[in-house]
Amino acid sequence: QVQLVESGGGLVQAGGSLRLSCAASGRYAMGWFRQAPGKEREFVAGINWTGDSTYYTNSVKGRFTIARDNSNTVYLQMNSLKPEDTAVYYCAVQLGPRLGIRASEYAYWGQGTQVTVSS
């Protein structure tokens, strides 16, 4: 079984920064998704299992950075935050060979962490 524990969410002013962490029980390709009230879950960023390949949705390019360390922790550094970034953020494990952008491609999910950006 795969265990994921998220942390780092909070309330920030527009233009501020947050760093989300996802501690996993193994080393996997990982994705970050977010879901705002009344909206479908949206892919944000992904990283392969070695950490040398990343992908971002267009709305966060240049502002967010996904990375991993030598442990099993994956990070999402979020800079220049906007109110439209407000959502519950989830990390997830992709067990397949590709780094997908659909939530249905991810097998295991963290509990979610709330990010709120005020104007």
Short mmCIF file of C-alpha atoms in Angstrom, two decimals:
data_model
loop_
_atom_site.label_atom_id
_atom_site.label_comp_id
_atom_site.label_asym_id
_atom_site.label_seq_id
_atom_site.Cartn_x
_atom_site.Cartn_y
_atom_site.Cartn_z
CA GLN A 1 0.00 0.00 0.00
CA VAL A 2 1.05 3.60 -0.65
CA GLN A 3 0.76 6.22 2.08
CA LEU A 4 0.83 9.97 1.35
CA VAL A 5 0.86 12.74 3.95
CA GLU A 6 0.52 16.36 2.84
CA SER A 7 1.42 19.55 4.68
CA GLY A 8 2.18 23.22 4.06
CA GLY A 9 -1.15 24.76 3.14
CA GLY A 10 -2.42 27.98 4.63
CA LEU A 11 -3.77 31.47 4.11
CA VAL A 12 -1.61 34.02 2.26
CA GLN A 13 -2.00 37.38 0.58
CA ALA A 14 -1.84 37.66 -3.19
CA GLY A 15 1.78 37.72 -4.27
CA GLY A 16 2.90 35.56 -1.38
CA SER A 17 4.44 32.10 -1.34
CA LEU A 18 3.76 28.68 0.10
CA ARG A 19 5.64 25.39 -0.05
CA LEU A 20 3.61 22.20 0.00
CA SER A 21 5.16 18.89 0.99
CA CYS A 22 4.04 15.34 0.29
CA ALA A 23 5.75 12.56 2.22
CA ALA A 24 5.32 9.24 0.46
CA SER A 25 6.01 5.70 1.58
CA GLY A 26 7.99 5.02 -1.60
CA ARG A 27 9.59 6.66 -4.63
CA TYR A 28 7.07 7.18 -7.45
CA ALA A 29 6.11 9.51 -10.25
CA MET A 30 3.99 12.13 -8.52
CA GLY A 31 1.47 14.79 -9.44
CA TRP A 32 -0.10 17.74 -7.71
CA PHE A 33 -3.77 18.48 -8.37
CA ARG A 34 -6.11 21.12 -7.03
CA GLN A 35 -9.86 21.40 -6.67
CA ALA A 36 -11.79 24.60 -6.02
CA PRO A 37 -15.42 24.59 -4.82
CA GLY A 38 -17.75 23.70 -7.66
CA LYS A 39 -14.86 22.84 -9.99
CA GLU A 40 -13.38 19.60 -11.25
CA ARG A 41 -10.03 18.41 -10.01
CA GLU A 42 -7.27 20.06 -12.07
CA PHE A 43 -3.73 18.91 -12.80
CA VAL A 44 -1.12 21.39 -11.58
CA ALA A 45 2.34 19.81 -11.85
CA GLY A 46 4.01 16.43 -12.20
CA ILE A 47 7.44 14.90 -11.67
CA ASN A 48 8.84 11.54 -12.71
CA TRP A 49 10.22 9.05 -10.23
CA THR A 50 13.85 10.18 -10.63
CA GLY A 51 13.06 13.91 -10.46
CA ASP A 52 14.68 14.86 -13.78
CA SER A 53 11.46 15.46 -15.74
CA THR A 54 8.67 17.86 -14.79
CA TYR A 55 5.50 19.22 -16.36
CA TYR A 56 3.21 22.13 -15.45
CA THR A 57 -0.19 23.35 -16.45
CA ASN A 58 0.04 26.66 -18.30
CA SER A 59 -1.54 28.76 -15.57
CA VAL A 60 1.27 28.04 -13.07
CA LYS A 61 4.32 28.03 -15.35
CA GLY A 62 6.97 30.41 -14.06
CA ARG A 63 5.32 30.61 -10.63
CA PHE A 64 5.25 27.04 -9.30
CA THR A 65 8.10 24.54 -9.05
CA ILE A 66 7.78 20.82 -8.36
CA ALA A 67 10.81 19.01 -6.98
CA ARG A 68 11.85 16.03 -4.91
CA ASP A 69 14.73 15.31 -2.57
CA ASN A 70 16.71 12.14 -1.94
CA SER A 71 14.01 10.89 0.40
CA ASN A 72 10.45 10.12 -0.69
CA THR A 73 9.19 13.70 -0.24
CA VAL A 74 7.85 15.76 -3.15
CA TYR A 75 7.46 19.54 -2.89
CA LEU A 76 5.42 22.18 -4.64
CA GLN A 77 6.94 25.65 -4.27
CA MET A 78 4.25 28.22 -5.09
CA ASN A 79 5.33 31.82 -5.68
CA SER A 80 3.42 34.90 -6.82
CA LEU A 81 0.19 33.35 -5.63
CA LYS A 82 -3.10 34.62 -7.03
CA PRO A 83 -6.63 34.38 -5.65
CA GLU A 84 -7.44 31.99 -8.51
CA ASP A 85 -4.95 29.53 -6.98
CA THR A 86 -7.28 29.05 -4.01
CA ALA A 87 -8.18 25.36 -3.79
CA VAL A 88 -7.60 22.15 -1.92
CA TYR A 89 -4.30 20.74 -3.19
CA TYR A 90 -3.73 17.00 -3.44
CA CYS A 91 -0.60 15.00 -4.16
CA ALA A 92 -1.04 11.70 -5.95
CA VAL A 93 0.95 8.70 -7.13
CA GLN A 94 1.14 7.62 -10.77
CA LEU A 95 2.04 3.94 -10.99
CA GLY A 96 2.02 3.78 -14.81
CA PRO A 97 4.91 4.49 -17.17
CA ARG A 98 3.66 7.95 -18.21
CA LEU A 99 3.26 11.20 -16.29
CA GLY A 100 -0.41 11.85 -16.94
CA ILE A 101 -2.59 14.90 -16.40
CA ARG A 102 -5.89 13.14 -15.73
CA ALA A 103 -6.90 12.42 -12.16
CA SER A 104 -8.11 8.98 -13.22
CA GLU A 105 -4.52 8.01 -14.08
CA TYR A 106 -3.40 8.37 -10.45
CA ALA A 107 -3.90 5.49 -8.09
CA TYR A 108 -3.24 6.90 -4.61
CA TRP A 109 -4.05 10.29 -3.12
CA GLY A 110 -3.04 12.40 -0.17
CA GLN A 111 -5.60 13.83 2.22
CA GLY A 112 -5.51 17.32 0.70
CA THR A 113 -4.30 20.63 2.09
CA GLN A 114 -6.17 23.93 1.83
CA VAL A 115 -4.51 26.87 0.08
CA THR A 116 -6.33 30.19 0.34
CA VAL A 117 -5.04 33.33 -1.37
CA SER A 118 -6.69 36.61 -0.43
CA SER A 119 -6.78 39.66 -2.67
#
